[in-house]
CSV table of N, CA and C in Angstrom, one decimal:
chain,number,residue,atom,x,y,z
A,1,UNK,N,-18.7,113.3,28.6
A,1,UNK,CA,-18.5,112.9,30.0
A,1,UNK,C,-19.7,113.5,30.8
A,2,UNK,N,-20.2,112.7,31.7
A,2,UNK,CA,-21.3,113.2,32.6
A,2,UNK,C,-20.7,113.5,33.9
A,3,UNK,N,-20.9,114.8,34.3
A,3,UNK,CA,-20.3,115.3,35.5
A,3,UNK,C,-21.5,115.8,36.4
A,4,UNK,N,-21.4,115.4,37.7
A,4,UNK,CA,-22.5,115.8,38.6
A,4,UNK,C,-21.9,116.5,39.8
A,5,UNK,N,-22.8,117.0,40.7
A,5,UNK,CA,-22.3,117.7,41.9
A,5,UNK,C,-21.5,116.8,42.9
A,6,UNK,N,-21.8,115.5,42.9
A,6,UNK,CA,-21.1,114.6,43.8
A,6,UNK,C,-19.7,114.4,43.3
A,7,UNK,N,-19.5,114.3,41.9
A,7,UNK,CA,-18.1,114.3,41.4
A,7,UNK,C,-17.3,115.5,41.8
A,8,UNK,N,-18.0,116.7,41.8
A,8,UNK,CA,-17.4,118.0,42.1
A,8,UNK,C,-16.9,117.9,43.6
A,9,UNK,N,-17.8,117.5,44.5
A,9,UNK,CA,-17.5,117.5,45.9
A,9,UNK,C,-16.4,116.5,46.2
A,10,UNK,N,-16.4,115.4,45.6
A,10,UNK,CA,-15.4,114.4,45.8
A,10,UNK,C,-14.0,114.9,45.3
A,11,UNK,N,-14.0,115.5,44.1
A,11,UNK,CA,-12.7,116.0,43.5
A,11,UNK,C,-12.1,117.1,44.4
A,12,UNK,N,-12.9,117.9,45.1
A,12,UNK,CA,-12.4,119.0,45.9
A,12,UNK,C,-11.5,118.5,47.1
A,13,UNK,N,-11.6,117.2,47.4
A,13,UNK,CA,-10.8,116.6,48.5
A,13,UNK,C,-9.4,116.4,48.2
A,14,UNK,N,-9.0,116.5,46.9
A,14,UNK,CA,-7.6,116.2,46.6
A,14,UNK,C,-7.1,117.2,45.5
A,15,UNK,N,-5.9,117.7,45.6
A,15,UNK,CA,-5.4,118.6,44.6
A,15,UNK,C,-5.3,117.9,43.2
A,16,UNK,N,-4.8,116.7,43.2
A,16,UNK,CA,-4.7,116.0,41.9
A,16,UNK,C,-6.1,115.7,41.3
A,17,UNK,N,-7.0,115.2,42.1
A,17,UNK,CA,-8.3,114.8,41.6
A,17,UNK,C,-9.0,116.1,41.1
A,18,UNK,N,-8.9,117.2,41.8
A,18,UNK,CA,-9.5,118.4,41.4
A,18,UNK,C,-9.0,118.9,40.1
A,19,UNK,N,-7.7,118.8,39.9
A,19,UNK,CA,-7.1,119.2,38.6
A,19,UNK,C,-7.6,118.4,37.5
A,20,UNK,N,-7.7,117.1,37.7
A,20,UNK,CA,-8.2,116.1,36.7
A,20,UNK,C,-9.7,116.5,36.4
A,21,UNK,N,-10.5,116.8,37.4
A,21,UNK,CA,-11.9,117.1,37.3
A,21,UNK,C,-12.0,118.4,36.4
A,22,UNK,N,-11.2,119.4,36.7
A,22,UNK,CA,-11.3,120.7,36.0
A,22,UNK,C,-11.0,120.5,34.5
A,23,UNK,N,-9.9,119.8,34.3
A,23,UNK,CA,-9.5,119.7,32.8
A,23,UNK,C,-10.5,118.8,32.1
A,24,UNK,N,-11.1,117.8,32.7
A,24,UNK,CA,-12.1,117.0,32.1
A,24,UNK,C,-13.4,117.8,31.9
A,25,UNK,N,-13.7,118.6,32.8
A,25,UNK,CA,-14.9,119.4,32.7
A,25,UNK,C,-14.8,120.4,31.5
A,26,UNK,N,-13.7,121.0,31.4
A,26,UNK,CA,-13.5,122.0,30.3
A,26,UNK,C,-13.3,121.4,28.9
A,27,UNK,N,-13.2,120.1,28.9
A,27,UNK,CA,-13.2,119.5,27.5
A,27,UNK,C,-14.5,119.6,26.8
A,28,UNK,N,-15.6,119.6,27.6
A,28,UNK,CA,-16.9,119.7,27.1
A,28,UNK,C,-17.7,121.0,27.3
A,29,UNK,N,-17.2,121.8,28.3
A,29,UNK,CA,-17.9,123.0,28.7
A,29,UNK,C,-16.9,124.2,28.5
A,30,UNK,N,-17.5,125.4,28.2
A,30,UNK,CA,-16.7,126.6,28.0
A,30,UNK,C,-16.6,127.4,29.3
A,31,UNK,N,-17.5,127.2,30.2
A,31,UNK,CA,-17.4,127.9,31.5
A,31,UNK,C,-18.1,127.2,32.6
A,32,UNK,N,-17.8,127.6,33.9
A,32,UNK,CA,-18.4,127.1,35.1
A,32,UNK,C,-18.9,128.3,35.8
A,33,UNK,N,-20.2,128.3,36.1
A,33,UNK,CA,-20.8,129.5,36.7
A,33,UNK,C,-21.5,129.2,38.0
A,34,UNK,N,-21.7,130.2,38.7
A,34,UNK,CA,-22.4,130.1,40.0
A,34,UNK,C,-22.7,131.5,40.5
A,35,UNK,N,-23.7,131.6,41.4
A,35,UNK,CA,-24.0,132.9,42.0
A,35,UNK,C,-24.5,132.7,43.4
A,36,UNK,N,-24.3,133.8,44.2
A,36,UNK,CA,-24.8,133.9,45.5
A,36,UNK,C,-25.5,135.2,45.6
A,37,UNK,N,-26.7,135.2,46.2
A,37,UNK,CA,-27.5,136.4,46.3
A,37,UNK,C,-28.2,136.4,47.7
A,38,UNK,N,-28.3,137.6,48.2
A,38,UNK,CA,-29.2,137.9,49.3
A,38,UNK,C,-30.1,139.0,48.9
A,39,UNK,N,-31.1,139.4,49.6
A,39,UNK,CA,-32.0,140.5,49.2
A,39,UNK,C,-31.2,141.8,48.9
A,40,UNK,N,-30.0,142.0,49.5
A,40,UNK,CA,-29.3,143.3,49.3
A,40,UNK,C,-28.0,143.2,48.5
A,41,UNK,N,-27.5,142.0,48.2
A,41,UNK,CA,-26.1,141.8,47.7
A,41,UNK,C,-26.1,140.6,46.8
A,42,UNK,N,-25.2,140.6,45.8
A,42,UNK,CA,-25.0,139.5,44.9
A,42,UNK,C,-23.5,139.3,44.5
A,43,UNK,N,-23.1,138.1,44.2
A,43,UNK,CA,-21.9,137.8,43.6
A,43,UNK,C,-22.1,136.8,42.5
A,44,UNK,N,-21.6,137.1,41.3
A,44,UNK,CA,-21.7,136.2,40.1
A,44,UNK,C,-20.3,135.7,39.7
A,45,UNK,N,-20.1,134.4,39.6
A,45,UNK,CA,-18.8,133.9,39.2
A,45,UNK,C,-18.9,133.2,37.9
A,46,UNK,N,-17.9,133.5,37.0
A,46,UNK,CA,-17.7,132.8,35.8
A,46,UNK,C,-16.3,132.3,35.7
A,47,UNK,N,-16.1,131.0,35.6
A,47,UNK,CA,-14.7,130.5,35.6
A,47,UNK,C,-14.5,129.9,34.2
A,48,UNK,N,-13.4,130.3,33.6
A,48,UNK,CA,-13.0,129.7,32.2
A,48,UNK,C,-11.6,129.2,32.3
A,49,UNK,N,-11.3,128.3,31.4
A,49,UNK,CA,-9.9,127.7,31.3
A,49,UNK,C,-9.0,128.7,30.6
A,50,UNK,N,-7.9,129.0,31.1
A,50,UNK,CA,-6.9,129.9,30.5
A,50,UNK,C,-5.9,129.0,29.7
A,51,UNK,N,-5.5,129.6,28.6
A,51,UNK,CA,-4.6,128.8,27.7
A,51,UNK,C,-3.2,128.6,28.4
A,52,UNK,N,-3.0,129.3,29.5
A,52,UNK,CA,-1.7,129.1,30.1
A,52,UNK,C,-1.8,128.1,31.3
A,53,UNK,N,-2.7,127.1,31.2
A,53,UNK,CA,-2.8,126.1,32.1
A,53,UNK,C,-3.3,126.5,33.5
A,54,UNK,N,-4.1,127.6,33.5
A,54,UNK,CA,-4.7,128.1,34.7
A,54,UNK,C,-6.1,128.4,34.5
A,55,UNK,N,-6.7,129.2,35.3
A,55,UNK,CA,-8.1,129.5,35.2
A,55,UNK,C,-8.3,131.1,35.2
A,56,UNK,N,-9.3,131.5,34.6
A,56,UNK,CA,-9.7,132.9,34.7
A,56,UNK,C,-11.0,133.0,35.4
A,57,UNK,N,-11.1,133.8,36.5
A,57,UNK,CA,-12.3,133.9,37.3
A,57,UNK,C,-12.8,135.4,37.1
A,58,UNK,N,-14.0,135.5,36.6
A,58,UNK,CA,-14.6,136.8,36.6
A,58,UNK,C,-15.7,136.9,37.7
A,59,UNK,N,-15.5,137.8,38.5
A,59,UNK,CA,-16.4,138.0,39.7
A,59,UNK,C,-17.1,139.4,39.5
A,60,UNK,N,-18.4,139.3,39.5
A,60,UNK,CA,-19.2,140.6,39.5
A,60,UNK,C,-20.0,140.6,40.8
A,61,UNK,N,-19.8,141.8,41.5
A,61,UNK,CA,-20.5,141.9,42.8
A,61,UNK,C,-21.3,143.3,42.7
A,62,UNK,N,-22.4,143.3,43.5
A,62,UNK,CA,-23.1,144.5,43.5
A,62,UNK,C,-24.2,144.5,44.6
A,63,UNK,N,-24.9,145.6,44.7
A,63,UNK,CA,-26.0,145.7,45.6
A,63,UNK,C,-27.3,145.6,44.9
A,64,UNK,N,-28.2,144.8,45.4
A,64,UNK,CA,-29.6,144.7,44.9
A,64,UNK,C,-30.4,145.9,45.4
A,65,UNK,N,-30.7,146.9,44.5
A,65,UNK,CA,-31.4,148.1,44.9
A,65,UNK,C,-32.5,148.4,43.9
A,66,UNK,N,-33.3,149.3,44.2
A,66,UNK,CA,-34.4,149.7,43.3
A,66,UNK,C,-33.7,150.3,42.1
A,67,UNK,N,-34.2,150.0,40.9
A,67,UNK,CA,-33.6,150.5,39.7
A,67,UNK,C,-33.8,152.0,39.5
A,68,UNK,N,-34.7,152.6,40.2
A,68,UNK,CA,-34.9,154.0,40.1
A,68,UNK,C,-33.9,154.9,40.9
A,69,UNK,N,-33.1,154.2,41.7
A,69,UNK,CA,-32.1,155.0,42.6
A,69,UNK,C,-31.0,155.4,41.8
A,70,UNK,N,-30.9,156.8,41.5
A,70,UNK,CA,-29.8,157.3,40.7
A,70,UNK,C,-28.5,157.3,41.4
A,71,UNK,N,-28.5,157.2,42.7
A,71,UNK,CA,-27.2,157.2,43.5
A,71,UNK,C,-26.7,155.8,43.8
A,72,UNK,N,-27.4,154.8,43.2
A,72,UNK,CA,-26.9,153.4,43.5
A,72,UNK,C,-25.5,153.2,42.9
A,73,UNK,N,-24.7,152.5,43.7
A,73,UNK,CA,-23.3,152.2,43.1
A,73,UNK,C,-23.4,151.2,42.0
A,74,UNK,N,-22.5,151.4,41.0
A,74,UNK,CA,-22.4,150.4,39.9
A,74,UNK,C,-21.8,149.1,40.4
A,75,UNK,N,-22.2,148.0,39.7
A,75,UNK,CA,-21.6,146.7,40.1
A,75,UNK,C,-20.1,146.8,39.9
A,76,UNK,N,-19.4,146.0,40.6
A,76,UNK,CA,-17.9,145.9,40.5
A,76,UNK,C,-17.6,144.6,39.8
A,77,UNK,N,-16.7,144.7,38.8
A,77,UNK,CA,-16.3,143.5,38.1
A,77,UNK,C,-14.8,143.3,38.3
A,78,UNK,N,-14.4,142.1,38.6
A,78,UNK,CA,-12.9,141.8,38.8
A,78,UNK,C,-12.6,140.5,38.0
A,79,UNK,N,-11.5,140.5,37.4
A,79,UNK,CA,-11.0,139.4,36.6
A,79,UNK,C,-9.6,139.0,37.2
A,80,UNK,N,-9.5,137.7,37.6
A,80,UNK,CA,-8.3,137.2,38.1
A,80,UNK,C,-7.8,135.9,37.4
A,81,UNK,N,-6.5,135.8,37.2
A,81,UNK,CA,-5.9,134.6,36.6
A,81,UNK,C,-5.3,133.9,37.7
A,82,UNK,N,-5.8,132.6,38.0
A,82,UNK,CA,-5.3,131.9,39.1
A,82,UNK,C,-5.0,130.4,38.7
A,83,UNK,N,-4.2,129.7,39.5
A,83,UNK,CA,-4.0,128.3,39.2
A,83,UNK,C,-5.2,127.5,39.6
A,84,UNK,N,-5.2,126.3,39.2
A,84,UNK,CA,-6.3,125.4,39.5
A,84,UNK,C,-6.3,125.1,41.0
A,85,UNK,N,-5.2,125.0,41.6
A,85,UNK,CA,-5.1,124.7,43.1
A,85,UNK,C,-5.6,126.0,43.8
A,86,UNK,N,-5.2,127.2,43.4
A,86,UNK,CA,-5.7,128.4,44.1
A,86,UNK,C,-7.3,128.5,44.0
A,87,UNK,N,-7.8,128.0,42.9
A,87,UNK,CA,-9.3,128.0,42.7
A,87,UNK,C,-9.9,127.0,43.7
A,88,UNK,N,-9.2,125.8,43.8
A,88,UNK,CA,-9.7,124.8,44.8
A,88,UNK,C,-9.7,125.4,46.2
A,89,UNK,N,-8.7,126.1,46.5
A,89,UNK,CA,-8.6,126.7,47.9
A,89,UNK,C,-9.6,127.7,48.1
A,90,UNK,N,-9.9,128.5,47.0
A,90,UNK,CA,-10.9,129.5,47.1
A,90,UNK,C,-12.3,128.9,47.4
A,91,UNK,N,-12.6,127.9,46.6
A,91,UNK,CA,-13.9,127.1,46.8
A,91,UNK,C,-14.0,126.6,48.2
A,92,UNK,N,-12.9,126.0,48.7
A,92,UNK,CA,-13.0,125.4,50.0
A,92,UNK,C,-13.1,126.4,51.2
A,93,UNK,N,-12.6,127.6,51.0
A,93,UNK,CA,-12.4,128.5,52.1
A,93,UNK,C,-13.3,129.8,52.0
A,94,UNK,N,-14.0,130.0,50.9
A,94,UNK,CA,-14.8,131.2,50.8
A,94,UNK,C,-16.0,131.2,51.7
A,95,UNK,N,-16.2,132.3,52.4
A,95,UNK,CA,-17.3,132.4,53.4
A,95,UNK,C,-18.3,133.4,52.9
A,96,UNK,N,-19.6,133.2,53.1
A,96,UNK,CA,-20.6,134.1,52.8
A,96,UNK,C,-21.4,134.5,54.0
A,97,UNK,N,-22.2,135.6,53.9
A,97,UNK,CA,-23.0,136.1,55.0
A,97,UNK,C,-23.9,134.9,55.5
A,98,UNK,N,-24.5,134.2,54.6
A,98,UNK,CA,-25.3,133.0,55.0
A,98,UNK,C,-24.3,131.9,55.2
A,99,UNK,N,-24.0,131.6,56.4
A,99,UNK,CA,-22.9,130.6,56.7
A,99,UNK,C,-23.4,129.2,56.4
A,100,UNK,N,-24.6,129.0,56.0
A,100,UNK,CA,-25.1,127.6,55.6
A,100,UNK,C,-24.8,127.4,54.2
A,101,UNK,N,-24.3,128.4,53.4
A,101,UNK,CA,-24.0,128.2,52.0
A,101,UNK,C,-22.5,128.5,51.8
A,102,UNK,N,-21.9,127.7,50.9
A,102,UNK,CA,-20.5,127.9,50.6
A,102,UNK,C,-20.3,128.0,49.1
A,103,UNK,N,-19.1,128.3,48.6
A,103,UNK,CA,-18.8,128.4,47.2
A,103,UNK,C,-18.9,127.0,46.6
A,104,UNK,N,-18.6,126.0,47.4
A,104,UNK,CA,-18.8,124.6,47.0
A,104,UNK,C,-20.2,124.3,46.6
A,105,UNK,N,-21.1,124.8,47.5
A,105,UNK,CA,-22.6,124.6,47.2
A,105,UNK,C,-23.0,125.4,46.0
A,106,UNK,N,-22.5,126.5,45.8
A,106,UNK,CA,-22.9,127.4,44.7
A,106,UNK,C,-22.6,126.7,43.3
A,107,UNK,N,-21.4,126.2,43.2
A,107,UNK,CA,-21.0,125.5,42.0
A,107,UNK,C,-21.7,124.1,41.9
A,108,UNK,N,-22.0,123.5,43.0
A,108,UNK,CA,-22.7,122.2,43.1
A,108,UNK,C,-24.1,122.4,42.5
A,109,UNK,N,-24.8,123.5,42.8
A,109,UNK,CA,-26.1,123.7,42.3
A,109,UNK,C,-26.1,123.8,40.7
A,110,UNK,N,-25.1,124.5,40.2
A,110,UNK,CA,-24.9,124.6,38.7
A,110,UNK,C,-24.7,123.2,38.1
A,111,UNK,N,-23.9,122.4,38.7
A,111,UNK,CA,-23.6,121.1,38.2
A,111,UNK,C,-24.8,120.1,38.3
A,112,UNK,N,-25.6,120.4,39.3
A,112,UNK,CA,-26.8,119.6,39.5
A,112,UNK,C,-28.0,120.1,38.6
A,113,UNK,N,-27.7,121.2,37.8
A,113,UNK,CA,-28.6,121.8,36.9
A,113,UNK,C,-29.9,122.3,37.5
A,114,UNK,N,-29.7,122.9,38.7
A,114,UNK,CA,-30.8,123.7,39.3
A,114,UNK,C,-31.1,124.9,38.4
A,115,UNK,N,-32.3,125.2,38.1
A,115,UNK,CA,-32.7,126.3,37.2
A,115,UNK,C,-32.1,127.6,37.6
A,116,UNK,N,-32.1,127.9,38.9
A,116,UNK,CA,-31.6,129.3,39.3
A,116,UNK,C,-30.1,129.3,39.6
A,117,UNK,N,-29.4,128.3,39.4
A,117,UNK,CA,-28.0,128.3,39.7
A,117,UNK,C,-27.2,129.0,38.7
A,118,UNK,N,-27.5,129.0,37.4
A,118,UNK,CA,-26.8,129.7,36.4
A,118,UNK,C,-27.5,131.0,36.1
A,119,UNK,N,-26.8,132.1,36.3
A,119,UNK,CA,-27.4,133.4,36.1
A,119,UNK,C,-27.6,133.6,34.6
A,120,UNK,N,-28.6,134.5,34.3
A,120,UNK,CA,-28.9,134.9,33.0
A,120,UNK,C,-28.0,136.1,32.6
A,121,UNK,N,-27.1,135.9,31.7
A,121,UNK,CA,-26.2,137.0,31.3
A,121,UNK,C,-27.0,138.2,30.8
A,122,UNK,N,-26.5,139.4,31.2
A,122,UNK,CA,-27.2,140.6,30.8
A,122,UNK,C,-28.3,141.1,31.7
A,123,UNK,N,-28.7,140.4,32.7
A,123,UNK,CA,-29.8,140.8,33.5
A,123,UNK,C,-29.3,141.8,34.6
A,124,UNK,N,-28.1,141.8,35.0
A,124,UNK,CA,-27.7,142.8,36.0
A,124,UNK,C,-26.4,143.5,35.5
């Protein structure tokens, strides 16, 4: 199945269409990723399908600082098990510092295969 960012945006408009989109997406993919970064802060998202008919979201947040700073706080990692509809609501309602960008945009970038949309594991 060929999925693109327009399919993603259209599916977000309906609970049922989004559920269909997610289950179809995970037939061929093992995860859905996206990231948001500013010069001082980052959020990395990894979404996987849970065997209990829901989703697992792994969120890693941290501060972008000089690597030589011994007092820099460690990144924070959170893992949540949520329903497909709760994920849709998160995507629709998440706000960032840069108000011109949304969680919808972040995942759209990945689906459009922009090179910087999918983070490189192990770099942060």
